[in-house]
Tab-separated table of C-alpha atoms and ligand atoms in Angstrom:
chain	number	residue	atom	x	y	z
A	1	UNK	CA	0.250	-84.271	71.011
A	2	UNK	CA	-1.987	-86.129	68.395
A	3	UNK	CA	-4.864	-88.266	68.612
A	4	UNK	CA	-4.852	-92.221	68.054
A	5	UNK	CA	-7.648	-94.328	67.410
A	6	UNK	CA	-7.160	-97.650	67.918
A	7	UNK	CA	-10.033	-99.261	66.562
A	8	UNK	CA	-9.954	-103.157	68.926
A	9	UNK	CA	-7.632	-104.193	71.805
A	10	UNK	CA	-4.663	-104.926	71.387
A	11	UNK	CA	-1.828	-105.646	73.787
A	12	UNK	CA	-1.269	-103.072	76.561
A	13	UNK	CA	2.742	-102.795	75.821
A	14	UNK	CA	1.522	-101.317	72.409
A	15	UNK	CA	-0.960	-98.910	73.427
A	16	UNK	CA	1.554	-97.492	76.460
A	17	UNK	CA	4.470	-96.869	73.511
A	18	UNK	CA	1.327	-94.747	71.882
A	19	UNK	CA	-0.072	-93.083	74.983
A	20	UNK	CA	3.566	-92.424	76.000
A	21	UNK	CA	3.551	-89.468	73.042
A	22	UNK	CA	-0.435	-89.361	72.114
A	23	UNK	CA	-3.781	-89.205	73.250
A	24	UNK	CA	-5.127	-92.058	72.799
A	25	UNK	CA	-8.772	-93.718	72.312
A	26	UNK	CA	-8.837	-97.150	72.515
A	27	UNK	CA	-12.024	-99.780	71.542
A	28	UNK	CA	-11.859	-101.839	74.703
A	29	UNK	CA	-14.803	-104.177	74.451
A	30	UNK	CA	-13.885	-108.210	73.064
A	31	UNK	CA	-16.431	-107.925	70.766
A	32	UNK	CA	-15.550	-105.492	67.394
A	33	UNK	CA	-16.652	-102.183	67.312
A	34	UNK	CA	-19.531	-101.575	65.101
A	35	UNK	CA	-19.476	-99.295	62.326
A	36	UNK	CA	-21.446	-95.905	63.466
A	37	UNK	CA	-19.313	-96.108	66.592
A	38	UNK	CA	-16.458	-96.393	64.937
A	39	UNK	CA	-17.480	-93.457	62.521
A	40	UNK	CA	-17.754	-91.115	65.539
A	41	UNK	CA	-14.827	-92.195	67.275
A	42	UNK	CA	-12.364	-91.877	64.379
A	43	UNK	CA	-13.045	-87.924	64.497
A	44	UNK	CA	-10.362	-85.628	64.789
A	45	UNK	CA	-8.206	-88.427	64.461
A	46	UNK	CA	-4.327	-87.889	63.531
A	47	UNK	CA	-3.717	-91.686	62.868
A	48	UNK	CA	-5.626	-95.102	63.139
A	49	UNK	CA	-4.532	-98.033	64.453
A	50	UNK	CA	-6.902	-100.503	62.780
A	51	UNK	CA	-7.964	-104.739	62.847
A	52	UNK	CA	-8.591	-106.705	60.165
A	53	UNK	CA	-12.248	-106.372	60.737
A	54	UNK	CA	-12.574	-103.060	60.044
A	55	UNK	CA	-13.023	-101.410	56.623
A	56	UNK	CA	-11.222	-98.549	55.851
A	57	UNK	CA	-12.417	-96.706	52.938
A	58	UNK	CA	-13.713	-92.910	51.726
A	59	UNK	CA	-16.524	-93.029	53.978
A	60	UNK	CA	-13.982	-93.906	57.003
A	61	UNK	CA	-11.648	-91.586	55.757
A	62	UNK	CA	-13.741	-88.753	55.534
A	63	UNK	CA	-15.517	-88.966	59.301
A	64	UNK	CA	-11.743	-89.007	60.326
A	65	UNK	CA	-11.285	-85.859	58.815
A	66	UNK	CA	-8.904	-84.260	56.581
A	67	UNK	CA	-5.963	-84.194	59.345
A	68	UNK	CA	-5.893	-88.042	59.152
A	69	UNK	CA	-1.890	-88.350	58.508
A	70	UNK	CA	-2.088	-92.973	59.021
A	71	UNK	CA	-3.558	-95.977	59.344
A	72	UNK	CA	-1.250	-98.941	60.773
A	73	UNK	CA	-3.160	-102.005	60.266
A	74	UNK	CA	-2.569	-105.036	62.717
A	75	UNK	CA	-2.317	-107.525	60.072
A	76	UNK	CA	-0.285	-108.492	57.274
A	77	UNK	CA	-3.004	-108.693	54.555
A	78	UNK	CA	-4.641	-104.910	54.262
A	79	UNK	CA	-8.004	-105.791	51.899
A	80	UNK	CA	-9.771	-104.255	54.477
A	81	UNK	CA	-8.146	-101.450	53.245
A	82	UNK	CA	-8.723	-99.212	50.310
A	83	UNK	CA	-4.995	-98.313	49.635
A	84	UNK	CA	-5.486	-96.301	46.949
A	85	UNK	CA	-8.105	-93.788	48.268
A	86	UNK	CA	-5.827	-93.307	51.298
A	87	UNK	CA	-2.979	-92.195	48.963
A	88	UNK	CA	-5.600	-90.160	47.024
A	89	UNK	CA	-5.723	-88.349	50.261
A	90	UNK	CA	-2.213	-88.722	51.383
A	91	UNK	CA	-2.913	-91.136	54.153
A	92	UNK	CA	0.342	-93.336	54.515
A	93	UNK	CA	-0.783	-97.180	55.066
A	94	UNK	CA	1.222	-99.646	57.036
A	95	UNK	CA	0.721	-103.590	57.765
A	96	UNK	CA	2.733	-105.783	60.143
A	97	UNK	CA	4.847	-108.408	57.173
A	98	UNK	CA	7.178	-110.671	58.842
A	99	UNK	CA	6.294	-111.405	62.609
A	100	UNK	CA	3.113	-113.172	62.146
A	101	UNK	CA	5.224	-115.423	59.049
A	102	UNK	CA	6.316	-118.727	61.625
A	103	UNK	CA	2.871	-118.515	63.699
A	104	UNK	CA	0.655	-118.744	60.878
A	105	UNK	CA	3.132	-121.641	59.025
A	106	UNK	CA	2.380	-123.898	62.052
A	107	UNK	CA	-1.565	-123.119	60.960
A	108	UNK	CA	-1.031	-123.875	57.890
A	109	UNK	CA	0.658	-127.457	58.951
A	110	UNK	CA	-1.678	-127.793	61.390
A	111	UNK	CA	-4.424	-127.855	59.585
A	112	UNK	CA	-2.469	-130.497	56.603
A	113	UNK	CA	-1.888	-132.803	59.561
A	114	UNK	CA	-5.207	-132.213	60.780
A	115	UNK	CA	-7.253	-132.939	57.416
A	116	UNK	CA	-4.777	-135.607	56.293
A	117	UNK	CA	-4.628	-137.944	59.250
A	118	UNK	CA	-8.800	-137.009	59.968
A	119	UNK	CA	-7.865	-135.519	63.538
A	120	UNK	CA	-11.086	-133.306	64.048
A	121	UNK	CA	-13.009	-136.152	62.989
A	122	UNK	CA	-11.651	-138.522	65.350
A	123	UNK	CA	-11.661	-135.716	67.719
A	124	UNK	CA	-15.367	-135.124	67.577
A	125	UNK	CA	-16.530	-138.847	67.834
A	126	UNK	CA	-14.957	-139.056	71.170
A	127	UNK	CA	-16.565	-135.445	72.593
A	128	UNK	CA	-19.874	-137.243	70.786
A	129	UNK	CA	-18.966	-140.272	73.326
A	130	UNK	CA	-19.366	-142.589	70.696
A	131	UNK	CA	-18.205	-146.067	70.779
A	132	UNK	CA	-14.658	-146.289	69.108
A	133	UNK	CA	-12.085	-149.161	69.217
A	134	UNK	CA	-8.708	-149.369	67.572
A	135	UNK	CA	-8.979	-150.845	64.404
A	136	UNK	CA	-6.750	-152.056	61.196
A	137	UNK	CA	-8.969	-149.979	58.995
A	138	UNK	CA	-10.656	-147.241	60.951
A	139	UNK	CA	-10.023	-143.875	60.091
A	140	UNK	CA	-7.407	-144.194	57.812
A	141	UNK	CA	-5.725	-141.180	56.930
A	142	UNK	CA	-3.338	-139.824	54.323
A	143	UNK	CA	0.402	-139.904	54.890
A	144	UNK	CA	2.133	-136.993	53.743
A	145	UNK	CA	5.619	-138.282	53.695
A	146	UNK	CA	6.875	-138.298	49.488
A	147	UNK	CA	4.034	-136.815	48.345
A	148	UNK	CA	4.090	-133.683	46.975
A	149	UNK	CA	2.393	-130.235	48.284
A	150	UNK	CA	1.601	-127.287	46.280
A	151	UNK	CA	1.577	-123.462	47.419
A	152	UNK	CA	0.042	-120.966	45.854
A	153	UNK	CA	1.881	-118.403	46.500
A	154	UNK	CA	5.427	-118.906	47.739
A	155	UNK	CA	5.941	-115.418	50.184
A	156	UNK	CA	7.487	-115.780	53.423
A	157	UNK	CA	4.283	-117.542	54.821
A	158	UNK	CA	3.867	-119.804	51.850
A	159	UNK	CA	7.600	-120.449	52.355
A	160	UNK	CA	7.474	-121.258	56.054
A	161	UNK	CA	5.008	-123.571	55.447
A	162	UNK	CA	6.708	-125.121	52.726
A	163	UNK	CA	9.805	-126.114	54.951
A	164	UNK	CA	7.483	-127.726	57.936
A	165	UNK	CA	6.643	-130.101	55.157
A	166	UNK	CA	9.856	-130.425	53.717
A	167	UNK	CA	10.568	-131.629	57.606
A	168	UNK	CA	7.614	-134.211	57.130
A	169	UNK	CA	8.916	-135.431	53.816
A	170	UNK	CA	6.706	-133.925	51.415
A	171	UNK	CA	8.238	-132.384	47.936
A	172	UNK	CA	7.197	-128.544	46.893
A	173	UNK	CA	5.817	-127.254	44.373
A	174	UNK	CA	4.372	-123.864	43.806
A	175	UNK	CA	2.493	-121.748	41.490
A	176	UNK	CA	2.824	-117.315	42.383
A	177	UNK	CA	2.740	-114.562	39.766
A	178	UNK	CA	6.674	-114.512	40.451
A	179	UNK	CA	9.070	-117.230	40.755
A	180	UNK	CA	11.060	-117.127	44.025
A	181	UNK	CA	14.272	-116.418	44.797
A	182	UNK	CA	17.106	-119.014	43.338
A	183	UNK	CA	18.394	-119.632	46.948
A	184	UNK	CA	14.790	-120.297	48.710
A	185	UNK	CA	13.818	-122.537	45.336
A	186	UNK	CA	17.092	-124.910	45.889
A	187	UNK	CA	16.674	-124.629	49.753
A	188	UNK	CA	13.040	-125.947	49.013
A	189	UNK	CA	13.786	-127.715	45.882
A	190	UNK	CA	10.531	-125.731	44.748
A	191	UNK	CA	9.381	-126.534	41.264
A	192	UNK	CA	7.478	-123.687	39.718
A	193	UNK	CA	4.001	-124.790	38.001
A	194	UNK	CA	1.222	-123.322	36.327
A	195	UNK	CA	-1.516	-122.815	38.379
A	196	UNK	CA	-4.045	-125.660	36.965
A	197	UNK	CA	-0.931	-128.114	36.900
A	198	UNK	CA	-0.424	-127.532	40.346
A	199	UNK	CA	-3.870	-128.722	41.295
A	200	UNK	CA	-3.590	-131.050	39.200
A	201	UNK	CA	-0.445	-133.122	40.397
A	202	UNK	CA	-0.349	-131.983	44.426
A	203	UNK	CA	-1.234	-134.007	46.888
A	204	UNK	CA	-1.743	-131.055	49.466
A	205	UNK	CA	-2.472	-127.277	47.966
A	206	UNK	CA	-1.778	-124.636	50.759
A	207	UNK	CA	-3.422	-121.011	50.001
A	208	UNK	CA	-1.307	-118.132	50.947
A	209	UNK	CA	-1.526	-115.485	48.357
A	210	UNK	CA	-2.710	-112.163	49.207
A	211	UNK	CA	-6.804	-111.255	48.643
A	212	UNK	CA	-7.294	-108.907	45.927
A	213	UNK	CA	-9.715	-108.386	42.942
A	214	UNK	CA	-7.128	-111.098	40.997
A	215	UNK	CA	-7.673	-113.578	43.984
A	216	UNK	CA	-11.302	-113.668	44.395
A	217	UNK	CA	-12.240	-116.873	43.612
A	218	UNK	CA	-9.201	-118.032	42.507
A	219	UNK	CA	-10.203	-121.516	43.894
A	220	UNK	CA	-13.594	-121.849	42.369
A	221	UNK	CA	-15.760	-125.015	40.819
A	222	UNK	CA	-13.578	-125.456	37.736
A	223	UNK	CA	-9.924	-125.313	40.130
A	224	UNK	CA	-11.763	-127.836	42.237
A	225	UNK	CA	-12.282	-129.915	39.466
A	226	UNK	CA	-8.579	-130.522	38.519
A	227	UNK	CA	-8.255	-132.020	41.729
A	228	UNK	CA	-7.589	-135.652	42.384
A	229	UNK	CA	-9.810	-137.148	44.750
A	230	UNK	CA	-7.693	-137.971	46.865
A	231	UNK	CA	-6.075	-134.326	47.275
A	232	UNK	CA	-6.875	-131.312	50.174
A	233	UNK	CA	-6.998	-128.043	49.841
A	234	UNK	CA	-5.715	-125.604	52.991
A	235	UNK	CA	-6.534	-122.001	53.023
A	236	UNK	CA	-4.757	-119.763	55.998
A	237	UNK	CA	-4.697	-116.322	53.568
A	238	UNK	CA	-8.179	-115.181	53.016
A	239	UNK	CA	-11.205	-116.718	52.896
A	240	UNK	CA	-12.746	-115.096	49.479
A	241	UNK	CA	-9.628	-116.400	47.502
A	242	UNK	CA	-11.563	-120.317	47.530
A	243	UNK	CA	-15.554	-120.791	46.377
A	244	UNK	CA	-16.590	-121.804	50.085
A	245	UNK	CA	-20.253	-122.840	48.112
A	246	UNK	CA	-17.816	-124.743	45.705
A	247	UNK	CA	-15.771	-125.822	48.124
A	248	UNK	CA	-18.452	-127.560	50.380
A	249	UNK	CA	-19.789	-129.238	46.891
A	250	UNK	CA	-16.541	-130.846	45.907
A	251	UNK	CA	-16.255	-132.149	49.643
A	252	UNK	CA	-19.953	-133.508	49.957
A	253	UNK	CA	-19.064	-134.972	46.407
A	254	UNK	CA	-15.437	-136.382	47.790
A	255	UNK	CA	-14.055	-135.294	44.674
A	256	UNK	CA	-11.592	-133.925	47.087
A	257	UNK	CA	-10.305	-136.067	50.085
A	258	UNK	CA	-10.509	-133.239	52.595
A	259	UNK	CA	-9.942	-129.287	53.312
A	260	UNK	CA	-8.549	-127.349	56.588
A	261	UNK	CA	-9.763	-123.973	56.415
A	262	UNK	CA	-8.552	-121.109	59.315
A	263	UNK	CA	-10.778	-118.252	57.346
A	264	UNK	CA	-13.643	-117.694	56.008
A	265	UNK	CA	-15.525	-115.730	52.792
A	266	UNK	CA	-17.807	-113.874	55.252
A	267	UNK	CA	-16.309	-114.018	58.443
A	268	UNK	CA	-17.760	-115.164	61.138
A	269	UNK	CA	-20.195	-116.342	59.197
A	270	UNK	CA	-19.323	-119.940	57.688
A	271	UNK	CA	-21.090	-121.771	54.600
A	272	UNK	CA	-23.550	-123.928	56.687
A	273	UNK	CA	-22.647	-126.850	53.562
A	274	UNK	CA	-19.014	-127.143	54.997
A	275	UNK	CA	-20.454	-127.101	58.609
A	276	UNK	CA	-22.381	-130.438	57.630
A	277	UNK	CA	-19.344	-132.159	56.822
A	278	UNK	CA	-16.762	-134.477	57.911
A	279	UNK	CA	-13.568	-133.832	55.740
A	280	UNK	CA	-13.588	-130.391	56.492
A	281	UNK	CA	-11.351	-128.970	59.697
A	282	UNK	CA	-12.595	-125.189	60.493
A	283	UNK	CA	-10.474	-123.178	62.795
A	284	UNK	CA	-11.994	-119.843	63.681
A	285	UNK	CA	-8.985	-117.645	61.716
A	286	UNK	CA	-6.305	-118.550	64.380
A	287	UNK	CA	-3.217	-118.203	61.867
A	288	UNK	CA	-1.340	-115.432	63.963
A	289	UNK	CA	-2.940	-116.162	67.388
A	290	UNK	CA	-0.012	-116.657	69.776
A	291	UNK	CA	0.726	-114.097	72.471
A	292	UNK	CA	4.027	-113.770	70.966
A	293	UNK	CA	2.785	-112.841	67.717
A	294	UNK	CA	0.441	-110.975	68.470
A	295	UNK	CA	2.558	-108.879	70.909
A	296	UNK	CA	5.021	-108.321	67.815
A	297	UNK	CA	1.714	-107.449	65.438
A	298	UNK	CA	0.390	-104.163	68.028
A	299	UNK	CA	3.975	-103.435	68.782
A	300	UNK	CA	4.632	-103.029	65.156
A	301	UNK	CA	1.299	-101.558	64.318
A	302	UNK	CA	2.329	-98.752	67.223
A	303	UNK	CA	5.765	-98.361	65.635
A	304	UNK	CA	4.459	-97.413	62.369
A	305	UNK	CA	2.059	-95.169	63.804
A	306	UNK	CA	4.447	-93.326	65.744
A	307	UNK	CA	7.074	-93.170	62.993
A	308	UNK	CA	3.938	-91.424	60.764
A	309	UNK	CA	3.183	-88.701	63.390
A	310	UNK	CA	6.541	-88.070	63.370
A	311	UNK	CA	7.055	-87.489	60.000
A	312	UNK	CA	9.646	-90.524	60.241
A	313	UNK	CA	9.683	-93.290	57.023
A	314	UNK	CA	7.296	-96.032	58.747
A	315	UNK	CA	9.359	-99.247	59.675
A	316	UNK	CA	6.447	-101.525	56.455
A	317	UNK	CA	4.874	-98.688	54.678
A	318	UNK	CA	2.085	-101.064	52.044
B	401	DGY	C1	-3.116	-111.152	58.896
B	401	DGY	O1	-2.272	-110.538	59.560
B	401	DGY	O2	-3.446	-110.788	57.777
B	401	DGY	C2	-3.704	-112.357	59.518
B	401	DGY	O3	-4.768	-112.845	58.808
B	401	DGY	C3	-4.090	-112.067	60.955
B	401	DGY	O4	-4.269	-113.274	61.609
């Protein structure tokens, strides 16, 4: 029998497939588990079961102990982890691709609809109780119906996304390091752009690249710039891949119409500019949060794990 460490909660039908072959110690409390806890806890540990919001790196890796044979993270993206020092060490990595892809699309589309048609706006003047009446010109929105939105990078997220708005009439373009497939660009009649001539010419730019040295700030002042006024910007990846500083300037400028944003550069903490402002719709990182998906996250997580301690191929290695 190993030992598991499962850093947060996570559904109880995942941790019962791991206690049904391991010992295992589970972080039970809502809030995260802070760092010198989770230092002694990881101890002796045969494999980790991680969130998003903790860090894996040498100094993890080392209170675990040189026994440490995993670490299944429950998320898709894994910059909270430092892959390469786990291989260093021989540590196999894992992520959960796939079953979060449809939950965080209908984010992502969410959050268009939402900045576009000025729903948290309208939504906080009536919890404000102030006086409202229909009018011909009061808060006018955006329509999104032949105009055009860009992704930045077109994975199976970027993708799913990219079909809701087909759905709502809205033509795709997209910039990634790769071009897609042939069949997913004629299924999405996808147009491939640089990435400055995508911000130039969409209407709506959805974020869903992965975080990584490349992304950071991908989305700064100068991207901002190219914007039309009258464009948003969405972000469901990772908050460090947009300027949130930037970001709250070009809103409290309007040189952009609007933003949705589900995460955040230093999460929970969120730039107290955008918190000021009206065009802005900030959702506290919700992408995967259904029960469903979140079942299918731990329950793959737990998979991986167990395929690692028994020296089985893990079903999504990183
Ligand atoms: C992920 O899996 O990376 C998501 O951000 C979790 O919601």
């Amino acid at each position: 029998m190993s030992r598991v460490v499962v850093t947060g909660r996570i559904p109880e039908v995942a941790l019962e497939s791991l206690r049904a072959e391991h010992e295992v110690d589970a972080w039970e409390a809502a809030e995260p588990i802070g760092r010198d806890e989770l230092l002694n806890r990881v101890a002796g540990a045969d494999a980790l079961v991680t969130l998003l919001t903790e860090r894996v790196d040498a100094e993890l890796l080392d209170a675990a102990g040189p026994q440490l044979q995993g670490v299944a993270n429950v998320a898709v993206g894994y910059n909270n982890i430092d892959v390469p020092v786990c291989r260093e060490r021989g540590v196999v990595v894992t992520n959960t691709p796939d079953v979060l892809t449809e939950a965080t699309a209908d984010i992502a589309m969410g959050l268009i609809l939402m900045a576009t048609r000025r729903l948290g706006e309208g939504e906080r003047i009536i919890r404000r109780r102030e006086p409202w009446a229909w009018g011909m010109f009061y808060l006018l929105g955006s329509g999104l119906q032949g105009k055009t939105l860009g992704v930045i990078g077109l994975g199976g997220i970027g993708a799913a996304t990219a079909r809701r708005a087909r759905a709502f009439g809205m033509r795709i373009a997209y910039s990634s390091r790769n071009p897609c497939s042939p069949e997913v660009a004629q299924e999405l009649g996808a147009q491939r752009l640089e990435l400055d001539e995508l911000l130039r010419t969409a209407d709506v730019v959805s974020v869903h690249c992965p975080y990584s040295d490349a992304t950071h700030h991908l989305i700064g002042a100068q991207q901002l710039a190219l914007m039309p006024d009258t464009a948003y910007l969405v972000n469901t990846a990772r908050g460090p891949i947009v300027d949130e500083a930037a970001l709250a300037d070009a809103l409290s400028e309007r040189s952009i119409a609007g933003a949705g944003l589900d995460v955040f550069e230093q999460e929970p903490q969120v730039h107290e500019g955008l918190l000021e402002l009206d065009n802005v719709v900030l959702v506290p990182h919700l992408g995967s949060a259904t029960i469903e998906t979140r079942t299918a996250m731990a329950t793959l997580a737990a998979d991986n794990a167990l395929a690692v301690l028994r020296g089985e191929d893990p079903p999504t290695p990183v």
